[in-house]
CSV table of C-alpha atoms and ligand atoms in Angstrom, one decimal:
chain,number,residue,atom,x,y,z
C,18,MET,CA,-22.0,-17.5,6.5
C,19,LEU,CA,-22.6,-13.8,6.6
C,20,LEU,CA,-25.5,-12.0,4.9
C,21,LEU,CA,-25.2,-8.2,4.6
C,22,LYS,CA,-28.8,-6.8,4.2
C,23,ASN,CA,-30.1,-3.6,2.7
C,24,CYS,CA,-26.8,-2.3,1.4
C,25,THR,CA,-26.2,0.5,-1.1
C,26,LEU,CA,-23.8,-1.5,-3.4
C,27,ILE,CA,-20.9,0.5,-4.9
C,28,ASN,CA,-18.5,-0.6,-7.6
C,29,PHE,CA,-15.6,1.6,-8.7
C,30,ASN,CA,-14.7,0.3,-12.1
C,31,PRO,CA,-17.1,0.3,-13.9
C,32,ALA,CA,-18.8,2.8,-11.6
C,33,ARG,CA,-22.1,1.4,-10.3
C,34,VAL,CA,-24.5,2.3,-7.5
C,35,VAL,CA,-27.4,0.0,-6.6
C,36,GLU,CA,-29.7,0.5,-3.6
C,37,ASN,CA,-31.3,-2.1,-1.5
C,38,GLY,CA,-28.9,-4.9,-2.2
C,39,ASP,CA,-27.8,-8.0,-0.2
C,40,ILE,CA,-24.4,-9.6,-0.2
C,41,ALA,CA,-23.9,-13.2,0.9
C,42,ILE,CA,-20.4,-14.2,2.1
C,43,ASP,CA,-19.1,-17.6,2.7
C,44,GLY,CA,-15.5,-18.1,3.9
C,45,GLU,CA,-13.4,-15.4,2.2
C,46,LYS,CA,-15.6,-15.2,-0.9
C,47,ILE,CA,-18.7,-13.3,-1.9
C,48,ILE,CA,-21.1,-16.0,-3.1
C,49,ALA,CA,-24.1,-14.0,-4.2
C,50,VAL,CA,-25.2,-10.4,-4.7
C,51,GLY,CA,-28.7,-9.4,-5.4
C,52,GLY,CA,-32.0,-8.1,-4.0
C,53,ASP,CA,-33.5,-9.9,-0.9
C,54,LEU,CA,-31.3,-13.0,-0.5
C,55,SER,CA,-32.8,-14.0,3.0
C,56,ALA,CA,-34.8,-16.9,1.5
C,57,ASP,CA,-31.7,-18.3,-0.3
C,58,TYR,CA,-29.6,-18.2,2.9
C,59,PRO,CA,-32.0,-18.8,5.8
C,60,HIS,CA,-29.2,-19.8,8.2
C,61,ALA,CA,-26.8,-17.0,7.5
C,62,GLN,CA,-25.8,-14.5,10.2
C,63,CYS,CA,-27.6,-11.3,9.1
C,64,LYS,CA,-26.2,-7.8,9.4
C,65,TYR,CA,-28.7,-5.1,8.7
C,66,LEU,CA,-26.9,-2.1,7.1
C,67,HIS,CA,-29.9,0.3,6.6
C,68,GLY,CA,-28.6,1.7,3.3
C,69,LYS,CA,-24.9,2.1,4.2
C,70,LEU,CA,-22.5,2.1,1.3
C,71,VAL,CA,-20.7,-1.2,0.8
C,72,MET,CA,-17.7,-0.9,-1.6
C,73,PRO,CA,-14.8,-3.0,-2.7
C,74,GLY,CA,-12.0,-2.8,-0.1
C,75,LEU,CA,-9.6,0.2,-0.5
C,76,VAL,CA,-6.0,-0.6,-1.2
C,77,CYS,CA,-2.9,1.4,-0.4
C,78,ALA,CA,-0.4,0.6,-3.2
C,79,HIS,CA,2.8,1.9,-1.6
C,80,ASN,CA,3.5,2.4,2.1
C,81,HIS,CA,6.3,2.2,4.7
C,82,PHE,CA,5.1,0.7,7.9
C,83,TYR,CA,8.5,1.2,9.4
C,84,SER,CA,7.8,4.9,9.6
C,85,GLY,CA,4.6,4.4,11.7
C,86,LEU,CA,6.2,5.7,14.9
C,87,SER,CA,7.6,8.8,13.2
C,88,ARG,CA,4.4,10.9,13.7
C,89,GLY,CA,5.4,14.2,15.5
C,90,ILE,CA,8.9,13.0,15.7
C,91,MET,CA,11.1,14.8,18.3
C,92,ALA,CA,14.7,14.1,17.5
C,93,PRO,CA,17.6,16.4,16.5
C,94,ILE,CA,17.4,16.5,12.7
C,95,ALA,CA,19.8,18.7,10.7
C,96,PRO,CA,18.3,21.0,8.0
C,97,CYS,CA,17.2,19.2,4.9
C,98,PRO,CA,17.5,21.6,1.9
C,99,ASP,CA,17.0,18.8,-0.6
C,100,PHE,CA,15.6,15.2,-1.0
C,101,ILE,CA,18.8,13.4,-0.4
C,102,SER,CA,19.5,15.2,2.8
C,103,THR,CA,15.9,14.4,3.9
C,104,LEU,CA,16.8,10.7,3.4
C,105,LYS,CA,20.1,11.0,5.2
C,106,ASN,CA,19.1,13.1,8.1
C,107,LEU,CA,15.6,11.6,8.8
C,108,TRP,CA,14.5,8.4,7.1
C,109,TRP,CA,17.9,6.6,6.9
C,110,ARG,CA,18.4,7.3,10.6
C,111,LEU,CA,14.9,6.3,11.6
C,112,ASP,CA,15.2,3.0,9.8
C,113,ARG,CA,18.7,2.2,11.3
C,114,ALA,CA,17.2,2.9,14.8
C,115,LEU,CA,14.5,0.3,14.5
C,116,ASP,CA,14.7,-2.8,16.7
C,117,GLU,CA,12.3,-5.8,17.0
C,118,GLU,CA,9.9,-4.1,19.5
C,119,SER,CA,9.7,-0.7,17.7
C,120,LEU,CA,9.2,-2.4,14.3
C,121,TYR,CA,6.5,-4.7,15.7
C,122,TYR,CA,4.5,-1.8,17.2
C,123,SER,CA,5.1,0.3,14.1
C,124,GLY,CA,3.6,-2.4,11.9
C,125,LEU,CA,0.8,-3.3,14.2
C,126,ILE,CA,-0.4,0.3,14.7
C,127,CYS,CA,-0.1,1.0,11.0
C,128,SER,CA,-2.2,-2.1,10.3
C,129,LEU,CA,-4.9,-1.0,12.8
C,130,GLU,CA,-5.0,2.6,11.5
C,131,ALA,CA,-5.3,1.4,7.9
C,132,ILE,CA,-8.4,-0.6,8.9
C,133,ARG,CA,-9.9,2.2,10.8
C,134,HIS,CA,-9.6,4.4,7.7
C,135,GLY,CA,-11.3,1.8,5.5
C,136,CYS,CA,-8.3,0.3,4.0
C,137,THR,CA,-8.4,-3.5,3.5
C,138,ALA,CA,-4.9,-4.1,2.0
C,139,VAL,CA,-1.6,-2.3,2.2
C,140,ILE,CA,1.4,-2.9,0.0
C,141,ASP,CA,4.4,-2.2,2.2
C,142,HIS,CA,8.1,-1.5,1.4
C,143,HIS,CA,10.3,-2.1,4.4
C,144,ALA,CA,13.8,-1.0,5.6
C,145,SER,CA,15.5,-1.7,8.9
C,146,PRO,CA,19.3,-2.0,8.1
C,147,ASN,CA,20.2,-3.0,11.7
C,148,LEU,CA,17.5,-5.7,11.8
C,149,ILE,CA,17.3,-7.3,8.4
C,150,LYS,CA,16.9,-11.0,9.1
C,151,GLY,CA,13.4,-11.8,10.2
C,152,SER,CA,12.1,-8.2,9.9
C,153,LEU,CA,9.4,-9.1,7.4
C,154,ALA,CA,8.1,-11.8,9.6
C,155,ILE,CA,7.7,-9.3,12.4
C,156,LEU,CA,5.7,-7.0,10.1
C,157,ARG,CA,3.6,-10.0,9.0
C,158,ARG,CA,2.6,-10.6,12.6
C,159,GLY,CA,1.2,-7.1,12.8
C,160,PHE,CA,-0.8,-7.6,9.6
C,161,ILE,CA,-2.2,-10.9,10.8
C,162,GLU,CA,-3.0,-9.7,14.4
C,163,ALA,CA,-5.0,-6.7,13.0
C,164,GLY,CA,-6.6,-8.9,10.3
C,165,LEU,CA,-5.2,-6.7,7.5
C,166,ARG,CA,-4.3,-8.0,4.0
C,167,GLY,CA,-1.1,-6.9,2.4
C,168,MET,CA,2.3,-7.4,1.0
C,169,THR,CA,5.7,-6.5,2.1
C,170,CYS,CA,9.3,-6.8,1.0
C,171,PHE,CA,12.8,-5.6,2.1
C,172,GLU,CA,14.4,-2.6,0.5
C,173,THR,CA,17.6,-4.2,-0.9
C,174,THR,CA,20.4,-1.6,-0.9
C,175,ASP,CA,24.1,-1.2,-0.3
C,176,ARG,CA,23.8,2.3,1.1
C,177,ASN,CA,25.0,1.3,4.6
C,178,GLY,CA,27.2,-1.8,4.2
C,179,GLY,CA,28.2,-2.7,0.7
C,180,LEU,CA,28.0,-6.2,-0.6
C,181,LYS,CA,27.2,-7.7,2.8
C,182,GLU,CA,24.1,-5.5,3.2
C,183,LEU,CA,23.0,-6.3,-0.4
C,184,GLU,CA,23.2,-10.0,0.2
C,185,ALA,CA,21.4,-9.8,3.6
C,186,GLY,CA,18.5,-7.8,1.9
C,187,ILE,CA,18.2,-10.4,-0.9
C,188,ALA,CA,18.2,-13.3,1.6
C,189,GLU,CA,15.5,-11.7,3.7
C,190,ASN,CA,13.3,-11.3,0.6
C,191,ILE,CA,13.8,-14.9,-0.5
C,192,ASP,CA,13.4,-16.3,3.1
C,193,PHE,CA,10.1,-14.4,3.4
C,194,ALA,CA,8.8,-15.6,0.1
C,195,ARG,CA,9.6,-19.2,1.3
C,196,LEU,CA,7.8,-18.6,4.6
C,197,ILE,CA,4.7,-17.5,2.7
C,198,ASP,CA,4.9,-20.4,0.3
C,199,ALA,CA,5.1,-22.8,3.3
C,200,ARG,CA,1.8,-21.3,4.7
C,201,ARG,CA,-0.1,-21.5,1.4
C,202,ASN,CA,-2.5,-24.2,2.6
C,203,ASP,CA,-3.0,-22.8,6.1
C,204,SER,CA,-5.9,-20.8,7.6
C,205,LEU,CA,-7.2,-17.6,5.9
C,206,GLU,CA,-5.4,-15.4,8.4
C,207,GLU,CA,-2.1,-17.1,7.6
C,208,ARG,CA,-2.7,-16.3,3.9
C,209,LEU,CA,-3.4,-12.6,4.3
C,210,VAL,CA,0.2,-11.5,3.5
C,211,GLU,CA,2.0,-11.9,0.2
C,212,CYS,CA,5.3,-10.4,-0.9
C,213,HIS,CA,7.4,-8.6,-3.5
C,214,ILE,CA,11.1,-8.7,-4.0
C,215,GLY,CA,12.1,-5.3,-2.7
C,216,ALA,CA,14.8,-2.8,-3.6
C,217,HIS,CA,15.3,0.8,-2.4
C,218,ALA,CA,16.0,2.7,-5.6
C,219,PRO,CA,18.3,2.4,-8.6
C,220,PHE,CA,20.8,4.9,-7.2
C,221,THR,CA,21.4,2.7,-4.1
C,222,VAL,CA,21.6,-0.7,-5.9
C,223,PRO,CA,24.7,-1.5,-8.0
C,224,ASP,CA,24.6,-3.8,-11.0
C,225,SER,CA,25.7,-6.7,-8.8
C,226,GLY,CA,22.5,-6.1,-6.7
C,227,LEU,CA,20.3,-6.0,-9.8
C,228,THR,CA,21.7,-9.4,-10.8
C,229,MET,CA,20.8,-10.8,-7.4
C,230,LEU,CA,17.3,-9.2,-7.5
C,231,ALA,CA,16.7,-10.9,-10.9
C,232,GLU,CA,17.8,-14.2,-9.5
C,233,ALA,CA,15.6,-13.8,-6.4
C,234,LYS,CA,12.6,-12.8,-8.6
C,235,GLN,CA,13.2,-15.9,-10.7
C,236,GLU,CA,13.6,-18.2,-7.7
C,237,THR,CA,10.4,-16.9,-5.9
C,238,GLY,CA,8.1,-16.1,-8.8
C,239,ARG,CA,7.5,-12.6,-7.2
C,240,GLY,CA,7.8,-9.1,-8.7
C,241,LEU,CA,10.0,-6.2,-8.0
C,242,HIS,CA,8.9,-3.3,-5.8
C,243,ILE,CA,11.2,-0.3,-6.0
C,244,HIS,CA,11.3,3.5,-5.9
C,245,VAL,CA,12.4,5.0,-9.2
C,246,ALA,CA,12.9,8.7,-10.1
C,247,GLU,CA,11.3,10.0,-7.0
C,248,ASP,CA,13.8,12.8,-7.2
C,249,ARG,CA,15.8,14.0,-10.3
C,250,TYR,CA,18.9,12.7,-8.6
C,251,ASP,CA,18.0,9.1,-9.3
C,252,VAL,CA,17.9,9.8,-13.1
C,253,SER,CA,21.1,11.9,-13.1
C,254,HIS,CA,22.9,9.3,-11.1
C,255,SER,CA,21.8,6.6,-13.6
C,256,HIS,CA,22.9,8.6,-16.6
C,257,ASP,CA,26.2,9.5,-15.0
C,258,ARG,CA,27.1,6.1,-13.5
C,259,TYR,CA,25.5,3.7,-16.0
C,260,GLY,CA,24.9,5.8,-19.1
C,261,MET,CA,21.3,4.9,-19.3
C,262,ASP,CA,17.8,5.7,-18.0
C,263,PRO,CA,16.9,3.9,-14.7
C,264,ILE,CA,13.9,2.0,-16.2
C,265,ALA,CA,16.0,0.8,-19.1
C,266,ARG,CA,18.6,-0.3,-16.6
C,267,LEU,CA,16.1,-2.4,-14.6
C,268,ASP,CA,14.8,-3.8,-17.9
C,269,LYS,CA,18.3,-4.8,-18.9
C,270,PHE,CA,18.3,-7.1,-15.9
C,271,GLY,CA,14.9,-8.6,-16.7
C,272,LEU,CA,13.2,-6.9,-13.7
C,273,LEU,CA,10.1,-5.5,-15.3
C,274,ASP,CA,6.9,-7.5,-15.7
C,275,GLU,CA,3.2,-7.4,-14.7
C,276,LYS,CA,4.1,-7.9,-11.0
C,277,THR,CA,6.5,-5.0,-11.0
C,278,LEU,CA,5.5,-2.0,-8.8
C,279,ILE,CA,7.4,1.3,-9.4
C,280,ALA,CA,6.9,3.9,-6.8
C,281,HIS,CA,6.8,7.7,-7.7
C,282,GLY,CA,8.3,7.8,-11.2
C,283,LEU,CA,8.2,11.6,-11.3
C,284,TRP,CA,11.1,12.1,-13.6
C,285,LEU,CA,10.7,9.2,-16.1
C,286,SER,CA,10.9,9.9,-19.8
C,287,ALA,CA,8.3,9.1,-22.4
C,288,ASP,CA,10.4,6.2,-23.5
C,289,GLU,CA,10.6,4.8,-19.9
C,290,ILE,CA,6.8,5.1,-19.4
C,291,ALA,CA,6.3,3.3,-22.8
C,292,LEU,CA,8.6,0.5,-21.6
C,293,LEU,CA,6.7,0.2,-18.3
C,294,ASN,CA,3.4,0.0,-20.2
C,295,GLN,CA,4.9,-2.6,-22.6
C,296,ARG,CA,5.9,-4.7,-19.6
C,297,SER,CA,2.5,-4.2,-18.0
C,298,ALA,CA,4.2,-2.8,-14.8
C,299,CYS,CA,2.3,-0.6,-12.4
C,300,LEU,CA,3.1,2.9,-11.1
C,301,ALA,CA,2.3,3.9,-7.5
C,302,HIS,CA,1.5,7.6,-7.3
C,303,ASN,CA,2.0,9.2,-3.9
C,304,ALA,CA,0.7,12.8,-4.1
C,305,ARG,CA,1.0,13.8,-0.4
C,306,SER,CA,4.5,12.4,0.0
C,307,ASN,CA,5.7,14.1,-3.2
C,308,MET,CA,4.3,17.4,-1.9
C,309,ASN,CA,5.9,16.9,1.5
C,310,ASN,CA,9.3,16.1,0.1
C,311,HIS,CA,9.1,18.9,-2.5
C,312,VAL,CA,10.3,16.5,-5.2
C,313,GLY,CA,8.0,17.9,-7.9
C,314,TYR,CA,4.9,16.6,-9.6
C,315,ASN,CA,4.3,13.6,-11.8
C,316,HIS,CA,2.9,15.3,-14.9
C,317,HIS,CA,2.5,12.1,-16.9
C,318,LEU,CA,-0.1,10.2,-14.8
C,319,ALA,CA,-2.4,10.1,-17.8
C,320,ASP,CA,0.2,8.2,-19.8
C,321,TYR,CA,0.4,5.1,-17.6
C,322,GLN,CA,-1.7,2.0,-18.5
C,323,LEU,CA,-1.8,1.1,-14.8
C,324,ALA,CA,-1.3,3.6,-12.0
C,325,ALA,CA,-2.5,3.1,-8.4
C,326,LEU,CA,-2.5,5.3,-5.3
C,327,GLY,CA,-0.1,5.0,-2.4
C,328,THR,CA,0.7,7.1,0.7
C,329,ASP,CA,4.5,6.4,1.0
C,330,GLY,CA,4.2,6.2,4.8
C,331,ILE,CA,1.7,9.0,5.4
C,332,GLY,CA,-0.9,6.7,6.9
C,333,ALA,CA,-3.3,4.6,4.8
C,334,ASP,CA,-6.3,6.9,4.5
C,335,MET,CA,-7.1,6.4,0.8
C,336,PHE,CA,-10.1,8.7,0.9
C,337,GLU,CA,-7.8,11.5,1.8
C,338,GLU,CA,-5.0,10.4,-0.6
C,339,LEU,CA,-7.5,10.4,-3.5
C,340,LYS,CA,-8.5,13.9,-2.6
C,341,PHE,CA,-4.9,15.2,-2.5
C,342,ALA,CA,-4.1,13.3,-5.7
C,343,TYR,CA,-7.0,15.0,-7.5
C,344,PHE,CA,-6.5,18.5,-6.1
C,345,LYS,CA,-2.8,18.5,-6.7
C,346,HIS,CA,-3.4,17.3,-10.2
C,347,ARG,CA,-5.8,20.2,-10.8
C,348,ASP,CA,-3.4,22.6,-9.2
C,349,ALA,CA,-0.7,21.4,-11.6
C,350,GLY,CA,-3.0,22.0,-14.6
C,351,GLY,CA,-3.5,18.3,-15.4
C,352,PRO,CA,-6.2,17.0,-17.7
C,353,LEU,CA,-7.8,14.3,-15.5
C,354,TRP,CA,-11.1,14.4,-13.6
C,355,PRO,CA,-12.1,12.5,-10.4
C,356,ASP,CA,-13.2,9.4,-12.4
C,357,SER,CA,-9.5,8.8,-13.3
C,358,PHE,CA,-8.4,9.0,-9.7
C,359,LEU,CA,-11.3,6.6,-8.7
C,360,ARG,CA,-9.9,4.2,-11.3
C,361,MET,CA,-6.5,4.5,-9.8
C,362,LEU,CA,-7.9,3.7,-6.4
C,363,HIS,CA,-9.6,0.6,-7.9
C,364,ASN,CA,-6.3,-0.4,-9.5
C,365,GLY,CA,-4.9,-1.3,-6.1
C,366,ASN,CA,-7.2,-4.3,-6.4
C,367,ILE,CA,-5.7,-5.2,-9.8
C,368,LEU,CA,-2.3,-5.3,-8.0
C,369,LEU,CA,-3.8,-7.7,-5.4
C,370,GLU,CA,-5.2,-9.9,-8.2
C,371,ARG,CA,-1.8,-10.1,-9.9
C,372,ASN,CA,0.0,-11.1,-6.6
C,373,PHE,CA,-2.6,-13.2,-4.7
C,374,ALA,CA,-3.9,-14.9,-7.9
C,375,GLN,CA,-7.6,-14.5,-6.8
C,376,PRO,CA,-10.3,-12.0,-7.9
C,377,PHE,CA,-10.5,-8.6,-6.0
C,378,GLY,CA,-12.3,-5.3,-6.5
C,379,GLN,CA,-15.9,-6.1,-7.5
C,380,LEU,CA,-19.1,-6.8,-5.5
C,381,ALA,CA,-19.9,-9.9,-7.4
C,382,ALA,CA,-20.1,-13.7,-6.8
C,383,GLY,CA,-16.7,-15.3,-6.8
C,384,TYR,CA,-14.8,-12.2,-5.7
C,385,THR,CA,-12.8,-11.9,-2.5
C,386,ALA,CA,-14.9,-10.5,0.4
C,387,ASP,CA,-12.7,-7.5,1.2
C,388,LEU,CA,-15.2,-4.8,1.8
C,389,THR,CA,-15.4,-1.2,3.2
C,390,ILE,CA,-18.7,-0.1,4.7
C,391,CYS,CA,-19.5,3.6,5.1
C,392,ASP,CA,-22.2,5.6,6.8
C,393,TYR,CA,-22.8,8.3,4.2
C,394,VAL,CA,-25.9,10.5,3.9
C,395,SER,CA,-25.6,12.5,0.8
C,396,PRO,CA,-27.4,15.8,0.3
C,397,THR,CA,-27.3,15.2,-3.5
C,398,PRO,CA,-28.2,12.2,-5.6
C,399,LEU,CA,-25.5,9.5,-5.6
C,400,GLN,CA,-25.3,7.5,-8.8
C,401,ALA,CA,-22.8,5.8,-11.1
C,402,GLU,CA,-22.2,9.0,-13.1
C,403,ASN,CA,-21.2,11.1,-10.2
C,404,LEU,CA,-19.7,8.5,-7.8
C,405,ALA,CA,-16.1,9.8,-8.3
C,406,GLY,CA,-17.3,13.3,-7.6
C,407,HIS,CA,-18.7,12.1,-4.2
C,408,LEU,CA,-15.3,10.7,-3.4
C,409,ALA,CA,-13.4,13.8,-4.4
C,410,PHE,CA,-15.7,16.3,-2.7
C,411,GLY,CA,-17.7,14.5,0.0
C,412,LEU,CA,-17.1,11.0,1.3
C,413,ASN,CA,-14.2,10.7,3.8
C,414,SER,CA,-12.8,8.2,6.2
C,415,ALA,CA,-14.9,9.5,9.1
C,416,ALA,CA,-17.7,7.7,7.4
C,417,VAL,CA,-16.0,4.3,7.7
C,418,HIS,CA,-18.4,2.1,9.8
C,419,SER,CA,-17.1,-1.4,9.4
C,420,VAL,CA,-14.4,-3.3,7.4
C,421,ILE,CA,-14.5,-6.9,6.2
C,422,ILE,CA,-11.3,-8.6,5.1
C,423,ALA,CA,-11.2,-12.2,3.8
C,424,GLY,CA,-14.9,-12.5,4.9
C,425,ARG,CA,-14.1,-11.5,8.5
C,426,LEU,CA,-15.4,-8.4,10.3
C,427,VAL,CA,-12.2,-7.0,11.5
C,428,TYR,CA,-13.8,-3.6,12.4
C,429,GLU,CA,-17.5,-3.4,13.2
C,430,ASP,CA,-19.6,-0.4,14.1
C,431,ARG,CA,-16.4,1.7,14.6
C,432,GLN,CA,-14.9,-0.8,17.0
C,433,PHE,CA,-12.1,-3.3,16.9
C,434,PRO,CA,-12.9,-6.8,18.3
C,435,SER,CA,-10.6,-6.2,21.2
C,436,ASP,CA,-9.3,-3.3,23.2
C,437,ILE,CA,-6.5,-1.5,21.3
C,438,ALA,CA,-5.8,1.1,24.0
C,439,PRO,CA,-3.0,-0.9,25.7
C,440,LEU,CA,-1.4,-1.5,22.3
C,441,TYR,CA,-1.3,2.3,21.6
C,442,ALA,CA,0.1,2.9,25.1
C,443,ARG,CA,3.0,0.4,24.4
C,444,ALA,CA,3.5,1.9,20.9
C,445,ARG,CA,3.9,5.4,22.5
C,446,LYS,CA,6.7,4.0,24.8
C,447,ALA,CA,8.3,2.3,21.9
C,448,ALA,CA,8.2,5.5,19.8
C,449,ALA,CA,9.8,7.6,22.6
C,450,ARG,CA,12.6,5.0,22.8
C,451,LEU,CA,13.0,4.9,19.0
C,452,TRP,CA,13.4,8.7,18.9
C,453,GLN,CA,16.1,8.5,21.6
C,454,ASN,CA,17.9,5.8,19.7
C,455,MET,CA,17.8,8.0,16.6
C,456,ALA,CA,19.5,10.9,18.4
C,457,LYS,CA,22.5,8.6,19.0
C,458,LEU,CA,22.9,7.8,15.3
B,524,ZN,ZN1,8.3,4.9,-0.7
C-alpha cells in the first residue's frame, strides 16, 4: 500500500484544487482521499510530496508509435506538395520499412517518453505492412516493459496489397484482441494494454473491408479506431466512389458506437458530426499534426459531444498538445476558452473507461491509480476557477516529477527504475538502419 502525503489534489472535470491532501493506493486503485490519512493506514509506504500537484493521469487519445524513430529523419524524400504525397513519400515508406527490431524500439522509446512527459496512457494506431502478423504483440511488449497503459490496433487497409492485405490486417486485430482476452485474469502489468479494431481511413478501405471490420468488431466486442476526413481528399473520394459522406458510409456498416474513435475529422459535415454524437463516438483532435501536414483546421470542435486530444505521432507531451490546441483555436478565431481544452484532455480518461471497463480520471476512492505528479510553483493563486489557465499559460511537462500507473511508480523523482541509456543507444542504431531501409523502398 502506498500513501501519498501532503499533495495538492487536482481534478480536471469538474475542476478542483485542494491543498494538503493525502491519497491512499492499494493495488491499482485509489482507496481513500482526504486530509491526514496516516492514522488510517499506519503500515503504508509513505511518499512525502511537499505540496506537489497530483492529477489524474494524462491520456494521449491518438498516436502512432510506429513513427517513434522518425525524429530528425535523414532519408531521400521527394517533395510533398499535398497530404497524399506526404503519406506516399514519407509515412507509407516508413511503415513498410519497419521490421521486428525497429518496431520494438520504436514502441518502447515512445512508451518511455510518454511517461517522462507525464502521460499515463496512450491510444495507438499501428501500421507496418511488411510485418503485420504479431506486430501488435511487439508493441504491447514495449508498453508493458515501460509500465505504460494503452491501447493499440492495426490500421486495416488495402493500399499495398489488395484483399490479402485487408485480410491480414483484420486477422491481426482479431488475434490481438484474443491475446488480451486470454490475459484478462493475469497480473496488473499484463492487463495494461487494451485494443481497438483498427482501420487506416475510409479512402483506403473498400466496402469488403468495412464488412470484415464490422464482423471483427462484433466478434471481439471492441470499437473502431480510424482516421476520417483528415484531408479533404477522404471526403471527395467517398462522394465520388460511394456517393455518400464517409461517416454515413461507416454507419451503414454498423461501425459507429460509444467505443468508436475517429481521428481528425476536419472536413466532416454538420450531419456527420450529429451522427457521431448520436452514436456517442469520440473525436481525437490532433492540433500539431494538422498544422504540420497543412490539412486545415477543425472549426467544429465545439459541436462534438466528446472530443479528446491526440498527438498523431508527435510525441505524447499532452501539456504541449493542450497549449497548441488552444492557441491554434484562438488563432483560427474559435469560441472556446482553456477550460474546454482541459475538458478534452480529461476526456482521454472517458475513452479509457469505455474500453477498460473501470473508472479513470478522478482523484477519488474507487478510481484507477493512474496519476501524474508535478513540481509546480505558481507565482499566482492556483484554484479551480483558473486551473485551465495555468495549463494553457504555465504548467508544462518539465514539471513532471513522478508518474504512477496502475498503482505502480513507473517514474519517480525524474528517474526510471532502471537505466534507459542502453535502450536509447540501441534505438539510435535501429533508427539509422530503418532510415537506410527506407531509402531502398
Ligand atoms: Zn493518425
